[in-house]
């Protein structure tokens, strides 16, 4: 009975996964687009990243504690971009991809245009949906976060980060698009570098921002499909249109 139960559960999971792919392909009917189903990372104990803590201390006029080893700290070290894991890891840009894939099992998808299908949008904040996107010879990190900027009012924040320097990031433009029930919402901007802090990007609102009612308008049975396209461009603009 135990063997049968486990096998039946695996079959149900496979059917559910294929159904999620079908829904995304139905919403984004463009031929050749790749679909990635992204499960949420949820934590009841949200631990802000070091860069967020340092920014808060600076704003409050409190200097972070000084340690002897911090005097030779390499400014090019990147903290882990998965804050819900409370991961203390940091390293150079060259090893960020391997850390995310090996330690946090972040999926990577290749192609100029893909569909990011985030499941279980109803989960309470804070919750993250993360995927790596490989195209044009670079790796990008798409982060969708459900977070309360004001108590009792969760919002969704979506941004694209280049696993590279700010100078390299200036060479690209990314587009996030939601399309459902004859409604379309698009955000286009220049990606930020992972050397910057994703928490700062979200707190500044320099990303696609959705309130709960707007997210529900574009979601389908608790899943949100976001079309992603990346191009090389020197033109910097950000627009939100509906």
Short mmCIF file of C-alpha atoms in Angstrom, two decimals:
data_model
loop_
_atom_site.label_atom_id
_atom_site.label_comp_id
_atom_site.label_asym_id
_atom_site.label_seq_id
_atom_site.Cartn_x
_atom_site.Cartn_y
_atom_site.Cartn_z
CA UNK A 1 0.00 0.00 0.00
CA UNK A 2 2.85 2.38 0.84
CA UNK A 3 4.51 1.68 -2.52
CA UNK A 4 1.23 2.23 -4.36
CA UNK A 5 0.57 5.49 -2.49
CA UNK A 6 4.02 6.86 -3.30
CA UNK A 7 3.76 5.93 -6.98
CA UNK A 8 0.26 7.39 -7.24
CA UNK A 9 1.47 10.63 -5.65
CA UNK A 10 4.35 10.86 -8.13
CA UNK A 11 1.93 10.37 -11.03
CA UNK A 12 -0.34 13.13 -9.71
CA UNK A 13 2.65 15.48 -9.38
CA UNK A 14 3.65 14.75 -12.98
CA UNK A 15 0.11 15.39 -14.23
CA UNK A 16 -0.03 18.66 -12.27
CA UNK A 17 3.33 19.78 -13.69
CA UNK A 18 2.25 19.04 -17.26
CA UNK A 19 -1.02 20.89 -16.67
CA UNK A 20 0.89 23.95 -15.44
CA UNK A 21 3.01 23.87 -18.61
CA UNK A 22 -0.12 23.61 -20.73
CA UNK A 23 -1.70 26.63 -19.03
CA UNK A 24 1.38 28.75 -19.59
CA UNK A 25 1.63 27.76 -23.24
CA UNK A 26 -2.03 28.56 -23.67
CA UNK A 27 -1.54 32.05 -22.25
CA UNK A 28 1.67 32.68 -24.21
CA UNK A 29 0.89 31.15 -27.61
CA UNK A 30 4.09 32.32 -29.34
CA UNK A 31 5.82 29.33 -30.90
CA UNK A 32 9.14 28.27 -29.47
CA UNK A 33 8.80 29.92 -26.06
CA UNK A 34 10.17 27.87 -23.18
CA UNK A 35 8.14 27.46 -20.01
CA UNK A 36 9.58 27.01 -16.52
CA UNK A 37 7.33 26.21 -13.55
CA UNK A 38 8.79 27.88 -10.46
CA UNK A 39 7.80 26.77 -6.97
CA UNK A 40 7.91 29.29 -4.13
CA UNK A 41 10.48 29.55 -1.37
CA UNK A 42 8.60 30.45 1.79
CA UNK A 43 9.93 31.32 5.23
CA UNK A 44 8.13 32.54 8.33
CA UNK A 45 11.40 33.94 9.63
CA UNK A 46 12.50 36.46 7.04
CA UNK A 47 16.15 37.37 7.55
CA UNK A 48 17.24 40.51 5.64
CA UNK A 49 20.46 40.32 3.71
CA UNK A 50 23.63 41.95 4.97
CA UNK A 51 23.33 44.78 2.50
CA UNK A 52 19.79 45.54 3.71
CA UNK A 53 20.92 45.50 7.34
CA UNK A 54 23.84 47.79 6.57
CA UNK A 55 21.57 50.18 4.69
CA UNK A 56 19.13 50.32 7.62
CA UNK A 57 21.94 51.00 10.09
CA UNK A 58 23.29 53.80 7.91
CA UNK A 59 19.87 55.42 7.57
CA UNK A 60 19.49 55.35 11.35
CA UNK A 61 22.92 56.88 11.84
CA UNK A 62 24.32 53.68 13.34
CA UNK A 63 27.60 52.45 11.98
CA UNK A 64 27.94 48.67 11.63
CA UNK A 65 30.34 47.04 14.10
CA UNK A 66 33.93 47.14 12.96
CA UNK A 67 35.92 43.92 12.93
CA UNK A 68 39.56 43.55 12.10
CA UNK A 69 38.99 41.19 9.16
CA UNK A 70 36.50 43.59 7.56
CA UNK A 71 39.29 46.09 6.89
CA UNK A 72 40.39 44.00 3.91
CA UNK A 73 36.90 43.00 2.76
CA UNK A 74 36.71 42.60 -1.02
CA UNK A 75 33.99 44.95 -2.37
CA UNK A 76 33.50 42.62 -5.34
CA UNK A 77 32.20 39.80 -3.15
CA UNK A 78 28.53 39.11 -3.82
CA UNK A 79 26.23 38.01 -0.96
CA UNK A 80 23.81 35.18 -1.60
CA UNK A 81 20.74 36.43 -3.47
CA UNK A 82 18.41 33.97 -1.70
CA UNK A 83 17.65 35.91 1.52
CA UNK A 84 14.82 33.59 2.59
CA UNK A 85 17.42 30.88 3.09
CA UNK A 86 19.38 33.15 5.48
CA UNK A 87 22.44 31.98 3.58
CA UNK A 88 25.73 33.48 4.85
CA UNK A 89 27.59 32.64 1.64
CA UNK A 90 29.43 35.26 -0.38
CA UNK A 91 31.78 34.95 -3.32
CA UNK A 92 32.98 36.40 -6.61
CA UNK A 93 30.77 36.77 -9.68
CA UNK A 94 32.42 33.79 -11.36
CA UNK A 95 31.01 31.35 -8.78
CA UNK A 96 27.55 32.85 -8.13
CA UNK A 97 25.88 30.62 -10.74
CA UNK A 98 27.39 27.41 -9.38
CA UNK A 99 26.42 28.38 -5.82
CA UNK A 100 22.79 29.05 -6.76
CA UNK A 101 22.50 25.83 -8.76
CA UNK A 102 24.31 23.50 -6.35
CA UNK A 103 23.30 24.90 -2.97
CA UNK A 104 19.82 26.28 -3.63
CA UNK A 105 18.84 24.15 -6.65
CA UNK A 106 17.85 27.20 -8.69
CA UNK A 107 16.78 26.15 -12.18
CA UNK A 108 18.35 27.72 -15.27
CA UNK A 109 16.56 28.17 -18.57
CA UNK A 110 18.09 29.15 -21.90
CA UNK A 111 16.56 31.25 -24.64
CA UNK A 112 15.93 34.88 -25.55
CA UNK A 113 12.25 34.59 -24.58
CA UNK A 114 10.86 32.37 -21.83
CA UNK A 115 7.77 32.07 -19.64
CA UNK A 116 8.18 32.24 -15.88
CA UNK A 117 5.23 30.43 -14.24
CA UNK A 118 5.09 31.15 -10.50
CA UNK A 119 2.85 28.78 -8.52
CA UNK A 120 1.03 29.14 -5.18
CA UNK A 121 0.65 32.92 -5.26
CA UNK A 122 -1.67 32.70 -2.24
CA UNK A 123 1.13 31.87 0.20
CA UNK A 124 1.69 34.54 2.88
CA UNK A 125 4.58 36.98 2.62
CA UNK A 126 7.51 36.84 2.55
CA UNK A 127 7.82 34.43 -0.39
CA UNK A 128 10.30 34.31 -3.28
CA UNK A 129 10.18 32.76 -6.75
CA UNK A 130 13.64 32.65 -8.34
CA UNK A 131 15.02 31.38 -11.64
CA UNK A 132 18.18 31.90 -13.68
CA UNK A 133 17.88 32.89 -17.32
CA UNK A 134 20.79 32.24 -19.69
CA UNK A 135 20.87 34.13 -22.98
CA UNK A 136 23.09 36.39 -25.10
CA UNK A 137 26.16 34.90 -23.45
CA UNK A 138 25.20 36.02 -19.93
CA UNK A 139 23.23 34.75 -16.94
CA UNK A 140 20.36 36.72 -15.45
CA UNK A 141 18.45 36.22 -12.22
CA UNK A 142 14.70 36.82 -12.16
CA UNK A 143 13.32 37.38 -8.68
CA UNK A 144 9.60 37.59 -7.93
CA UNK A 145 8.93 38.45 -4.30
CA UNK A 146 5.75 38.72 -2.28
CA UNK A 147 6.43 41.15 0.53
CA UNK A 148 4.56 43.53 2.82
CA UNK A 149 5.79 47.10 2.40
CA UNK A 150 2.90 48.10 4.64
CA UNK A 151 1.49 45.82 7.31
CA UNK A 152 -1.44 43.81 6.03
CA UNK A 153 -0.92 44.91 2.40
CA UNK A 154 1.30 42.41 0.53
CA UNK A 155 2.63 43.32 -2.90
CA UNK A 156 4.49 41.46 -5.64
CA UNK A 157 7.84 42.76 -6.90
CA UNK A 158 9.53 41.37 -10.02
CA UNK A 159 13.00 42.38 -11.17
CA UNK A 160 15.82 41.10 -13.37
CA UNK A 161 19.42 41.10 -12.11
CA UNK A 162 22.47 40.45 -14.28
CA UNK A 163 25.11 38.17 -12.81
CA UNK A 164 27.76 40.64 -13.88
CA UNK A 165 28.93 44.21 -13.34
CA UNK A 166 26.76 47.37 -13.58
CA UNK A 167 28.63 48.34 -16.76
CA UNK A 168 27.69 45.02 -18.35
CA UNK A 169 24.09 45.37 -17.18
CA UNK A 170 23.78 48.70 -19.02
CA UNK A 171 24.12 46.82 -22.31
CA UNK A 172 20.80 44.99 -21.91
CA UNK A 173 17.09 45.65 -21.73
CA UNK A 174 14.62 43.24 -20.21
CA UNK A 175 10.86 43.08 -20.61
CA UNK A 176 8.35 41.47 -18.26
CA UNK A 177 4.87 40.96 -19.66
CA UNK A 178 1.61 39.67 -18.22
CA UNK A 179 -1.15 38.79 -20.67
CA UNK A 180 -4.52 37.33 -19.70
CA UNK A 181 -8.22 37.87 -20.39
CA UNK A 182 -7.59 40.53 -23.05
CA UNK A 183 -5.45 42.53 -20.62
CA UNK A 184 -1.76 43.23 -20.97
CA UNK A 185 0.73 44.69 -18.51
CA UNK A 186 4.34 45.34 -19.53
CA UNK A 187 7.43 46.55 -17.72
CA UNK A 188 10.63 47.36 -19.63
CA UNK A 189 13.87 48.51 -18.04
CA UNK A 190 17.62 48.00 -17.77
CA UNK A 191 18.58 45.10 -15.48
CA UNK A 192 20.50 45.78 -12.31
CA UNK A 193 23.73 44.04 -11.35
CA UNK A 194 23.81 41.46 -8.56
CA UNK A 195 26.63 43.58 -7.12
CA UNK A 196 23.77 45.86 -6.10
CA UNK A 197 21.28 44.76 -3.47
CA UNK A 198 17.99 43.26 -4.60
CA UNK A 199 16.38 44.53 -1.38
CA UNK A 200 17.30 48.09 -2.37
CA UNK A 201 15.80 47.60 -5.84
CA UNK A 202 12.55 46.44 -4.27
CA UNK A 203 12.43 49.15 -1.60
CA UNK A 204 13.05 51.80 -4.30
CA UNK A 205 10.25 50.36 -6.42
CA UNK A 206 12.53 50.18 -9.48
CA UNK A 207 10.81 47.04 -10.74
CA UNK A 208 7.45 45.64 -11.74
CA UNK A 209 5.11 46.16 -8.77
CA UNK A 210 1.73 44.48 -8.45
CA UNK A 211 -0.77 44.83 -5.64
CA UNK A 212 -2.79 41.77 -4.65
CA UNK A 213 -5.89 42.60 -6.70
CA UNK A 214 -3.82 43.26 -9.84
CA UNK A 215 -1.89 40.02 -9.38
CA UNK A 216 -5.14 38.09 -9.04
CA UNK A 217 -6.42 39.71 -12.22
CA UNK A 218 -3.55 38.16 -14.19
CA UNK A 219 -3.23 34.89 -12.28
CA UNK A 220 -4.85 31.59 -13.20
CA UNK A 221 -5.82 29.28 -10.33
CA UNK A 222 -3.08 30.67 -8.11
CA UNK A 223 -0.34 30.72 -10.77
CA UNK A 224 1.13 33.81 -12.41
CA UNK A 225 2.69 33.55 -15.88
CA UNK A 226 5.27 36.22 -16.73
CA UNK A 227 6.76 36.43 -20.21
CA UNK A 228 10.44 37.41 -20.18
CA UNK A 229 12.43 38.82 -23.08
CA UNK A 230 16.00 40.15 -23.02
CA UNK A 231 17.64 42.19 -25.76
CA UNK A 232 20.89 44.06 -26.18
CA UNK A 233 20.27 47.79 -26.04
CA UNK A 234 21.91 51.04 -25.00
CA UNK A 235 18.61 52.83 -24.58
CA UNK A 236 17.51 53.14 -20.97
CA UNK A 237 13.83 53.48 -20.36
CA UNK A 238 11.29 52.11 -17.97
CA UNK A 239 7.65 51.97 -18.71
CA UNK A 240 4.56 50.44 -17.25
CA UNK A 241 1.57 50.32 -19.52
CA UNK A 242 -1.70 48.61 -19.39
#
